[in-house]
Amino acid sequence: MTMLLWFPTPYPDELLYSVFARYHVRSGNTSPKMTTEELFGKRTIRSVWDLPANLNTLLSRMGPYWDADNLIFNHTMYSYYAAFLLPKQEDQVKKSMMDDKGSTIHTRIGVSASNVKTKTNLWVCSDCIKEDMDTYGETYWHRIHQAPGVFICPKHETILEETAVSTKTENQHEYVIATPFIERKRMNLDGLQKEELQLLLKIAQITESLLTNRHLQTQDNTVREKYVELLKQKGFASPNGFVKRDKLYQSFTSKFSDRCLELLQSPVLFEETNWLTMIFQKHRKSFHPIRHILVMLFLETDLNHLFNKEQYHPFGKGPWLCLNVACPNYHKPVVTSLTITRCYDTGKPVGTFRCDCGFVFSRRGPDKNSNDRYRIGTIKEYGKVWKDKLTELVNEGYSLTDISKELQADRATIKKYAAELGLKVPWKLPKIEKENQEDPLERYEAQLAERKNKWLELQKLYPEKSKTELRKMAPDVYAFLYRHDRDWLNKYSPSKKRIQPSKQRVNWDKRDEEILKMVKEAVRTWDLGAEKPTRITKTAIGKKINHLSLLEKKGDKLPKTMNYISQVEESLESFQMRRVEFVIEKLKQEGQPIIEWQIYKKAGLRPNVSNKVKRFISLKIVDLNTV
């Protein structure tokens, strides 16, 4: 077996296909089949970009220093798909990638039959290209940019560009290298609203997390069980796990626009065979990661929660303590009814506890220590046992102060309930307006209708005000509608208006002086305290002073600053020579011998650097040896 004499070191998040392409160019092979034969020992292997096979053969030719898991998890799309596969499936896919069973991989993960199709061409980020060139002197194909549904770079938050390099089967015997000058066009997202763009950015960020972590299900339906748990907490499923489809679909489609769902190839139709229905059933088939990501965003959860073996118990595991001082089971774990909601202001969980004695209380979580079990935030209902105890104490002639201490309630509360119960007491009772004994459901519907009318009246009185401004004017009305009928509130609220930028004039001469001062200070202290030097470029300067956008978009209005930057900006050769000087100085300080190959290695230089840099290194060594 012929061993490879060398193999490119993969860059962060680089596709293995991209590494093969760089090998192909550097090896000087005139045909991709020659490269395939050198890598795999035969010419018939396809250059699959996402989930390549025959890795055992490749590793046997690369030598003992290369790790299979490193290649699979960090340089293919395996970790993106495997996270949501059943354990048996992900094992089979990994085995197929190691062996020569490449034809079965896409069928096993469900991509072949999925309505979510992979990108037909390779994609790039213009900012990543610039950064790659500054850091490595070349660019490469990033995994994150190729994932379905990713149209925004999670690192730079810039819209991606589609290249002319096809990933179709007929092109899988080629190796195309990424270059800064590759033909490409920017994805058109101009028609999307700010919220829709934010959704696409979140999807890109979660996708990146999938690619950079090793999330795997430990048993069948781990993820599905977490989904059902969250559906119960949010009222989209019954305690038995029966999904309330009407409510679920209505809320899901109000959260995600049809336009976004179409773009993500995940439209929602109210039918038994739709993906949104089936993803909450026992998983006997694969669902595309995009659809899992959408469900995660809808349920406001994350990957760590989904793949954590422990269930989420913000108030500990039940049963919980009854905190009704009048109850015979006071401070005993007898409460089995707990409803968890989210606090509107903080987003933290709020638990509502109901004891069989009728006592209902809530508190904001999560509980941080054992003492929190005894804490009451709000008492929502005192219940029959507590009221009976109040009646008993009043009839026995206890004073208001004693009763207040006994029942652990303030005097006003004791007076209120004594009046409601019609008790004869020696103290003055508040006046209680007799309310119509309405059915609780009727009372709730009346309150909802009243607040809806108030919300509509506000809009008639102040047609120019935004939803946020109206909310500040009537926070109680807004909060009630938000909690009890959010869909109606969203539908009958003012639509968002585009904020017109202010037309304030900027004193660009003054701004130029200010930015110039910041740039000079940044350059003066450039590598101060750094472990290794970094190249001085306009992009690096902009990031350091936190004004990159200003330099890129308004550079023509900052002539002094841009002139100074052009003077101090380093060419690649200048930077490489400065790195050489840095390494030599460090070796001298450490008392180590200064050898040419060591300078190349520690300065991160490749043998194919320019002749100017090579001559510089040679002269430096000569100077040191003649001292």
XYZ file of C-alpha atoms in Angstrom:
627
model
C 0.000 0.000 0.000
C 1.317 3.442 -0.989
C 1.454 5.952 1.855
C 0.733 9.654 1.301
C 3.928 11.665 1.656
C 1.955 14.671 2.904
C -1.633 15.840 3.499
C -2.934 19.401 4.123
C -3.866 20.235 7.716
C -7.616 21.009 7.763
C -8.596 24.542 8.764
C -11.342 25.204 11.371
C -14.766 24.092 10.047
C -13.248 23.111 6.681
C -15.044 20.460 4.645
C -12.959 17.341 4.022
C -13.837 17.846 0.344
C -12.123 21.263 0.555
C -9.000 19.630 2.034
C -9.006 17.155 -0.878
C -9.310 20.074 -3.316
C -6.305 21.829 -1.752
C -4.356 18.561 -1.914
C -5.288 18.219 -5.596
C -4.000 21.706 -6.465
C -0.809 21.451 -4.385
C 0.074 17.977 -5.680
C 0.146 19.305 -9.232
C -2.007 16.445 -10.519
C -3.413 17.126 -13.974
C -6.498 14.969 -13.425
C -8.832 14.620 -10.394
C -8.758 10.851 -10.942
C -5.028 10.887 -10.199
C -5.795 12.633 -6.891
C -8.568 10.137 -6.097
C -6.206 7.235 -6.724
C -3.532 8.751 -4.467
C -6.060 9.321 -1.669
C -8.121 6.116 -1.907
C -6.105 3.672 -4.017
C -8.619 3.586 -6.880
C -10.086 6.068 -9.342
C -13.812 5.256 -9.032
C -14.420 6.935 -5.624
C -16.786 9.934 -5.828
C -15.752 13.278 -4.317
C -18.891 13.680 -2.145
C -18.872 17.065 -0.399
C -21.043 16.415 2.679
C -20.811 12.803 3.912
C -17.868 11.088 2.170
C -17.207 7.345 2.523
C -14.068 5.122 2.305
C -12.462 6.919 5.243
C -10.814 3.715 6.530
C -8.880 3.474 3.266
C -7.935 7.164 3.394
C -6.737 6.934 7.029
C -4.661 3.828 6.319
C -2.757 5.810 3.671
C -2.359 8.940 5.834
C -0.498 7.346 8.730
C -1.159 6.872 12.468
C -1.395 10.561 13.425
C -4.825 11.167 11.925
C -8.006 10.552 13.918
C -11.208 9.218 12.315
C -13.569 10.963 14.777
C -11.812 14.288 14.215
C -12.341 14.048 10.445
C -15.961 12.875 10.719
C -17.205 15.221 13.455
C -15.186 18.339 12.560
C -14.844 18.195 8.771
C -18.012 16.549 7.394
C -21.739 17.221 7.853
C -22.123 14.097 10.043
C -22.667 15.902 13.370
C -25.398 18.070 11.744
C -27.526 15.064 10.745
C -26.514 12.522 13.413
C -27.829 14.598 16.330
C -31.454 13.810 15.436
C -30.990 10.253 14.184
C -31.925 7.271 16.341
C -28.815 5.709 17.942
C -28.893 2.685 15.611
C -29.170 4.940 12.549
C -26.265 7.214 13.485
C -24.046 4.171 14.158
C -24.896 2.739 10.726
C -24.208 6.069 8.993
C -20.830 6.415 10.686
C -19.916 2.825 9.794
C -20.926 3.453 6.157
C -18.659 6.516 6.047
C -15.728 4.505 7.392
C -16.371 1.636 4.936
C -17.185 1.690 1.234
C -20.993 1.903 1.683
C -21.339 5.509 0.495
C -24.421 4.790 -1.606
C -26.511 4.007 1.518
C -25.643 7.096 3.595
C -28.106 9.673 2.246
C -30.917 7.110 2.296
C -30.213 6.207 5.934
C -30.375 9.820 7.141
C -33.573 10.433 5.178
C -32.157 13.156 2.907
C -32.970 11.258 -0.290
C -36.693 11.094 0.534
C -36.928 14.414 2.406
C -38.797 17.447 1.100
C -35.900 19.534 2.415
C -33.299 19.417 -0.346
C -29.589 20.112 0.061
C -28.021 23.147 -1.599
C -27.185 22.444 -5.237
C -24.074 24.667 -5.217
C -21.376 25.510 -2.692
C -21.818 28.784 -0.741
C -19.411 31.329 0.746
C -19.307 34.362 3.053
C -17.393 37.368 1.688
C -16.270 38.384 5.201
C -15.020 34.853 5.929
C -13.023 34.965 2.677
C -11.353 38.210 3.768
C -10.621 36.812 7.204
C -9.258 33.551 5.783
C -6.930 35.445 3.446
C -5.683 37.627 6.304
C -5.130 34.631 8.603
C -4.061 31.789 6.309
C -3.210 33.430 3.002
C -5.939 31.365 1.297
C -9.641 30.597 1.711
C -11.581 27.304 1.827
C -15.065 25.767 1.833
C -16.703 26.183 5.276
C -19.179 23.537 6.479
C -21.577 26.016 8.085
C -22.177 27.831 4.786
C -23.313 24.626 3.040
C -25.983 23.579 5.571
C -29.594 23.739 4.275
C -31.489 26.741 5.603
C -28.319 28.704 6.396
C -28.387 31.942 4.391
C -26.606 34.210 6.894
C -23.093 33.732 8.259
C -23.461 33.244 12.052
C -20.010 34.725 12.666
C -20.250 37.957 10.645
C -24.077 38.148 10.297
C -23.661 38.857 6.573
C -25.812 37.337 3.830
C -24.162 34.374 2.095
C -23.301 34.136 -1.595
C -23.968 31.171 -3.884
C -21.054 30.135 -6.108
C -21.179 28.508 -9.521
C -19.595 25.299 -8.120
C -22.237 22.580 -8.367
C -22.592 19.694 -5.888
C -24.668 17.533 -8.249
C -23.790 13.897 -8.889
C -22.326 14.571 -12.336
C -19.681 16.795 -10.719
C -18.615 14.309 -8.033
C -15.407 13.313 -9.787
C -13.909 16.801 -9.507
C -12.114 18.793 -6.808
C -12.823 22.517 -6.995
C -10.813 24.761 -4.680
C -12.297 27.879 -3.053
C -10.682 31.170 -4.099
C -11.443 34.858 -3.383
C -12.254 35.374 -7.044
C -14.709 32.530 -7.497
C -17.889 33.417 -9.414
C -20.769 33.975 -6.990
C -23.994 35.898 -6.374
C -25.511 37.214 -3.131
C -28.680 35.593 -1.770
C -31.615 37.984 -2.213
C -33.304 38.489 1.176
C -34.397 42.084 0.549
C -38.123 41.346 0.948
C -37.827 39.891 4.461
C -38.793 41.764 7.620
C -36.342 42.302 10.492
C -37.968 39.510 12.536
C -37.624 37.091 9.615
C -33.948 37.930 9.189
C -33.442 37.413 12.920
C -35.037 33.977 12.581
C -32.601 33.052 9.783
C -29.680 34.232 11.911
C -30.858 32.110 14.872
C -31.161 29.077 12.593
C -27.580 29.649 11.388
C -26.345 29.939 14.997
C -28.073 26.718 16.097
C -26.765 24.954 12.975
C -23.240 26.046 13.895
C -23.745 24.603 17.377
C -24.880 21.311 15.835
C -21.716 21.194 13.722
C -19.302 22.086 16.517
C -20.711 19.779 19.231
C -21.241 16.062 19.470
C -24.952 15.929 20.305
C -26.248 12.356 19.955
C -29.418 10.689 21.240
C -28.615 8.078 23.884
C -31.848 6.166 23.325
C -34.744 6.111 20.889
C -37.066 9.133 21.122
C -34.909 11.107 23.599
C -35.646 14.317 21.684
C -39.299 13.493 21.060
C -39.904 12.961 24.810
C -38.371 16.354 25.575
C -40.658 17.939 22.967
C -43.771 16.418 24.587
C -42.583 17.574 28.029
C -42.286 21.145 26.730
C -45.638 20.943 24.927
C -47.282 20.033 28.237
C -45.605 22.928 30.045
C -46.811 25.404 27.426
C -50.356 24.067 27.191
C -50.025 22.481 23.737
C -50.498 18.951 25.082
C -52.626 17.323 27.783
C -51.004 15.780 30.886
C -51.241 12.411 29.090
C -49.229 13.750 26.158
C -52.123 14.198 23.708
C -51.131 17.058 21.388
C -53.685 19.870 20.983
C -53.160 20.239 17.252
C -55.514 23.190 16.661
C -53.810 25.329 19.267
C -50.329 24.133 18.242
C -50.777 24.906 14.535
C -52.366 28.284 15.193
C -49.532 29.360 17.498
C -46.780 27.913 15.269
C -47.992 29.665 12.113
C -48.379 32.961 13.973
C -44.749 32.726 15.158
C -43.211 31.842 11.778
C -44.286 33.553 8.556
C -45.330 31.499 5.523
C -42.535 33.184 3.588
C -39.871 31.943 6.024
C -41.334 28.443 6.209
C -41.313 28.229 2.403
C -37.717 29.476 2.301
C -36.787 26.790 4.854
C -38.693 24.147 2.835
C -40.947 23.432 5.816
C -44.493 24.658 5.023
C -47.170 23.802 7.582
C -50.484 22.273 6.508
C -53.135 21.126 8.977
C -53.156 17.432 8.093
C -52.178 14.114 9.694
C -49.192 13.532 7.415
C -47.692 17.011 7.799
C -44.237 17.111 9.391
C -45.427 19.277 12.302
C -47.898 16.579 13.322
C -45.548 13.641 12.848
C -42.463 15.108 14.554
C -44.222 14.860 17.944
C -45.160 11.215 17.398
C -42.846 8.275 18.141
C -39.923 8.666 15.760
C -39.832 5.776 13.324
C -38.456 7.952 10.526
C -35.939 10.767 10.267
C -36.851 14.446 10.336
C -34.581 17.020 8.774
C -32.498 19.075 11.255
C -34.107 22.305 9.956
C -37.490 21.109 11.202
C -36.072 20.168 14.587
C -34.496 23.636 14.800
C -37.859 25.280 14.032
C -39.540 23.227 16.782
C -36.753 24.169 19.223
C -37.232 27.872 18.492
C -40.993 27.526 18.820
C -40.714 25.747 22.192
C -37.998 28.184 23.332
C -35.511 25.447 24.199
C -31.918 24.668 23.210
C -29.677 21.751 22.290
C -28.271 21.349 25.810
C -31.756 20.820 27.226
C -32.805 18.425 24.453
C -29.777 16.162 24.780
C -29.413 16.302 28.560
C -30.478 13.060 30.218
C -32.015 14.891 33.154
C -35.469 16.360 32.648
C -36.019 20.014 33.344
C -37.443 20.427 36.857
C -37.228 24.133 37.803
C -39.047 23.423 41.090
C -37.550 20.010 41.799
C -39.339 16.694 41.425
C -42.792 16.340 42.968
C -44.731 15.920 45.072
C -44.277 19.420 46.510
C -44.980 20.920 49.929
C -48.368 22.294 50.915
C -47.773 25.785 52.331
C -51.259 26.302 53.750
C -50.717 26.869 57.481
C -54.303 25.763 58.168
C -53.938 22.444 56.352
C -53.256 19.217 58.355
C -50.595 18.447 55.705
C -48.768 21.765 56.201
C -45.111 21.432 55.072
C -45.747 17.864 53.878
C -45.054 16.744 50.264
C -48.668 16.182 49.192
C -49.054 18.630 46.264
C -49.137 16.790 42.924
C -50.586 19.532 40.729
C -48.005 21.932 39.272
C -48.467 24.160 36.236
C -45.352 25.825 34.830
C -45.605 29.007 32.768
C -43.076 31.670 31.817
C -42.830 35.082 33.452
C -43.711 37.737 30.872
C -41.070 40.193 32.139
C -38.102 37.923 32.932
C -38.746 34.775 30.903
C -38.148 32.686 34.060
C -40.443 29.762 34.943
C -43.418 30.450 37.217
C -44.893 27.491 39.117
C -48.521 27.419 40.236
C -49.103 24.795 42.967
C -52.573 23.430 43.819
C -53.197 21.394 46.980
C -56.272 19.227 47.544
C -57.097 21.517 50.488
C -57.930 24.226 47.933
C -54.847 26.353 48.634
C -53.294 27.687 45.401
C -50.029 29.621 45.341
C -47.304 30.491 42.860
C -43.668 31.508 42.859
C -41.077 32.463 40.287
C -38.297 29.917 39.765
C -36.130 28.163 39.343
C -35.596 27.015 42.946
C -31.918 27.523 43.794
C -31.744 25.808 47.198
C -33.835 23.628 49.512
C -35.200 26.671 51.394
C -36.966 27.869 48.230
C -39.452 24.981 48.662
C -40.966 26.918 51.576
C -41.304 30.182 49.654
C -44.631 31.626 48.490
C -44.650 34.309 45.815
C -48.375 34.955 45.434
C -51.394 33.296 47.058
C -54.024 32.867 44.352
C -56.681 31.047 46.373
C -56.863 30.291 50.097
C -59.328 27.438 49.727
C -62.003 25.799 51.875
C -59.714 24.444 54.641
C -58.192 27.860 55.292
C -61.613 29.569 55.281
C -63.030 26.940 57.646
C -60.124 27.571 60.027
C -60.788 31.326 59.855
C -64.463 30.718 60.711
C -63.453 28.478 63.623
C -61.038 31.058 65.090
C -63.581 33.883 64.781
C -66.301 31.811 66.475
C -63.906 30.952 69.313
C -63.391 34.675 69.959
C -59.788 35.092 68.890
C -58.645 38.671 68.286
C -57.823 40.028 64.837
C -54.098 40.129 65.695
C -54.068 36.527 66.954
C -55.951 35.278 63.912
C -53.545 37.129 61.608
C -50.563 35.421 63.314
C -52.241 32.012 63.372
C -53.147 32.027 59.667
C -49.991 33.936 58.597
C -52.007 36.542 56.687
C -52.159 40.313 57.073
C -55.053 41.981 58.882
C -56.615 43.346 55.674
C -56.807 39.826 54.221
C -58.459 38.471 57.382
C -61.024 41.311 57.292
C -61.719 40.759 53.597
C -62.466 37.032 53.938
C -64.399 37.502 57.182
C -66.657 39.933 55.299
C -67.008 37.573 52.328
C -67.961 34.696 54.662
C -70.453 36.892 56.532
C -68.817 36.277 59.914
C -69.850 38.240 63.008
C -66.732 39.955 64.337
C -66.077 42.754 66.868
C -63.954 44.736 64.399
C -65.022 46.869 61.464
C -65.344 44.977 58.203
C -64.770 46.419 54.705
C -67.745 46.854 52.443
C -68.119 44.002 50.014
C -69.915 44.664 46.769
C -72.080 41.732 45.920
C -71.067 40.396 42.591
C -73.242 38.441 40.274
C -72.504 34.780 40.787
C -71.242 34.290 37.270
C -69.827 31.083 35.962
C -65.980 31.323 36.008
C -65.825 30.722 32.246
C -68.400 33.437 31.593
C -66.525 35.842 33.851
C -63.274 35.075 32.038
C -64.846 35.624 28.612
C -66.374 38.912 29.809
C -62.984 40.119 31.058
C -61.355 39.107 27.761
C -64.007 40.898 25.696
C -63.726 44.032 27.865
C -59.938 44.236 27.354
C -60.226 43.589 23.629
C -62.631 46.522 23.360
C -60.258 48.732 25.366
C -57.355 47.782 23.073
C -59.372 48.617 19.937
C -60.596 51.910 21.465
C -57.012 52.939 22.210
C -56.102 52.446 18.552
C -59.039 54.570 17.442
C -58.065 57.363 19.860
C -54.356 57.223 18.940
C -54.104 55.913 15.346
C -50.539 57.250 14.957
C -49.114 55.333 17.932
C -47.212 52.063 17.607
C -47.950 48.800 19.377
C -45.167 49.490 21.892
C -46.486 52.976 22.670
C -50.020 51.648 23.200
C -48.641 48.927 25.448
C -47.033 51.561 27.689
C -50.323 53.445 27.875
C -52.312 50.368 28.994
C -49.860 47.778 30.333
C -52.532 45.814 32.236
C -54.708 45.452 29.120
C -51.746 44.420 26.975
C -50.471 41.907 29.559
C -53.907 40.257 29.922
C -54.366 39.907 26.153
C -50.771 38.707 25.692
C -51.296 35.928 28.236
C -54.793 34.867 27.219
C -55.165 35.528 23.468
C -51.801 36.423 21.940
C -52.911 35.532 18.409
C -55.811 38.046 18.564
C -53.459 40.692 20.002
C -50.966 40.220 17.154
C -53.729 40.348 14.558
C -55.447 43.474 15.910
C -52.413 45.619 16.677
C -50.751 48.343 14.593
C -48.310 46.914 12.075
C -44.658 47.775 12.534
C -43.569 50.996 10.898
C -40.174 51.435 9.345
C -38.073 53.735 11.451
C -36.907 56.653 9.399
C -33.255 57.433 10.065
C -32.645 60.848 11.521
C -31.273 63.451 9.150
C -28.775 64.877 11.579
C -25.690 66.208 9.853
C -22.412 64.611 10.873
C -19.307 66.737 11.250
C -17.087 64.410 9.232
C -13.919 66.485 9.765
C -14.330 66.112 13.513
C -15.245 62.436 13.163
C -12.166 61.891 10.993
C -9.921 63.369 13.696
C -11.564 61.256 16.409
C -11.260 58.002 14.475
C -7.677 58.821 13.431
C -6.725 59.261 17.080
C -8.268 55.878 17.942
C -6.496 54.176 15.021
C -3.089 55.612 15.955
C -3.514 54.441 19.548
C -4.550 50.962 18.356
C -1.508 50.714 16.063
C 0.821 52.048 18.780
C -0.217 49.281 21.171
C -0.896 46.707 18.430
C 0.774 43.556 19.737
C 1.268 44.738 23.302
C 0.934 41.733 25.599
C 0.004 39.392 22.726
C 1.441 35.875 22.573
C 2.063 36.217 18.848
C 1.857 39.070 16.332
C -1.217 39.716 14.203
C -1.310 41.356 10.821
C -2.157 45.075 10.646
C -4.986 45.473 8.126
C -7.924 47.790 7.711
C -10.298 45.017 8.812
C -8.231 44.160 11.894
C -7.926 47.848 12.842
C -11.674 48.361 12.397
C -12.453 45.423 14.670
C -9.959 46.577 17.281
C -11.496 50.055 17.554
C -15.016 48.635 17.120
C -15.690 50.766 14.014
C -15.200 48.299 11.156
C -18.530 49.167 9.531
C -17.647 52.886 9.569
C -14.286 52.282 7.869
C -15.835 50.007 5.232
C -18.920 52.073 4.421
C -17.832 55.671 5.120
C -14.104 55.473 4.397
C -14.405 58.133 1.689
C -15.530 60.620 4.374
C -12.480 59.871 6.556
C -9.506 60.862 4.330
C -6.957 61.394 7.129
C -7.798 58.098 8.787
C -7.739 56.114 5.551
C -4.465 57.730 4.473
C -2.837 56.764 7.771
C -4.205 53.200 7.540
C -2.803 52.852 4.006
C 0.625 53.823 5.384
C 0.641 51.353 8.296
C -1.222 48.473 6.638
C 0.998 45.424 6.245
C 1.366 43.371 3.100
C 1.445 39.612 3.601
C 5.223 39.604 3.045
C 5.797 42.417 5.565
C 3.724 40.617 8.147
C 5.552 37.336 7.554
C 8.895 39.071 8.020
C 7.674 40.662 11.259
C 6.611 37.226 12.464
C 10.104 35.952 11.667
C 11.675 38.739 13.756
C 9.276 37.963 16.601
C 10.185 34.240 16.547
C 13.944 34.961 16.428
C 13.682 37.332 19.366
C 11.694 34.767 21.351
C 14.214 31.996 20.605
C 17.040 34.281 21.721
C 15.241 35.061 24.996
C 14.673 31.347 25.627
C 18.305 30.556 24.803
C 17.340 28.099 22.069
C 19.385 27.493 18.897
C 18.130 29.522 15.909
C 17.705 27.041 13.044
C 16.053 27.805 9.712
C 13.449 24.999 9.796
C 12.464 25.995 13.347
C 11.844 29.589 12.269
C 9.542 28.384 9.490
C 7.644 26.142 11.896
C 7.227 28.611 14.773
C 6.337 31.490 12.429
C 3.691 29.316 10.754
C 5.264 29.722 7.318
C 4.888 27.254 4.484
C 7.839 26.299 2.252
C 6.205 28.087 -0.692
C 6.527 31.599 0.807
C 7.870 34.300 -1.478
C 11.577 34.502 -2.331
C 11.730 37.854 -0.563
C 10.729 36.261 2.758
C 13.111 33.330 2.206
C 16.003 35.741 1.572
C 15.041 37.722 4.683
C 15.223 34.562 6.838
C 18.555 33.542 5.313
C 20.061 37.011 5.922
C 18.842 37.016 9.513
C 20.521 33.658 10.187
C 23.744 34.848 8.522
C 23.737 38.034 10.635
C 23.223 36.013 13.830
C 26.028 33.589 12.973
C 28.507 36.398 12.220
C 27.933 38.217 15.496
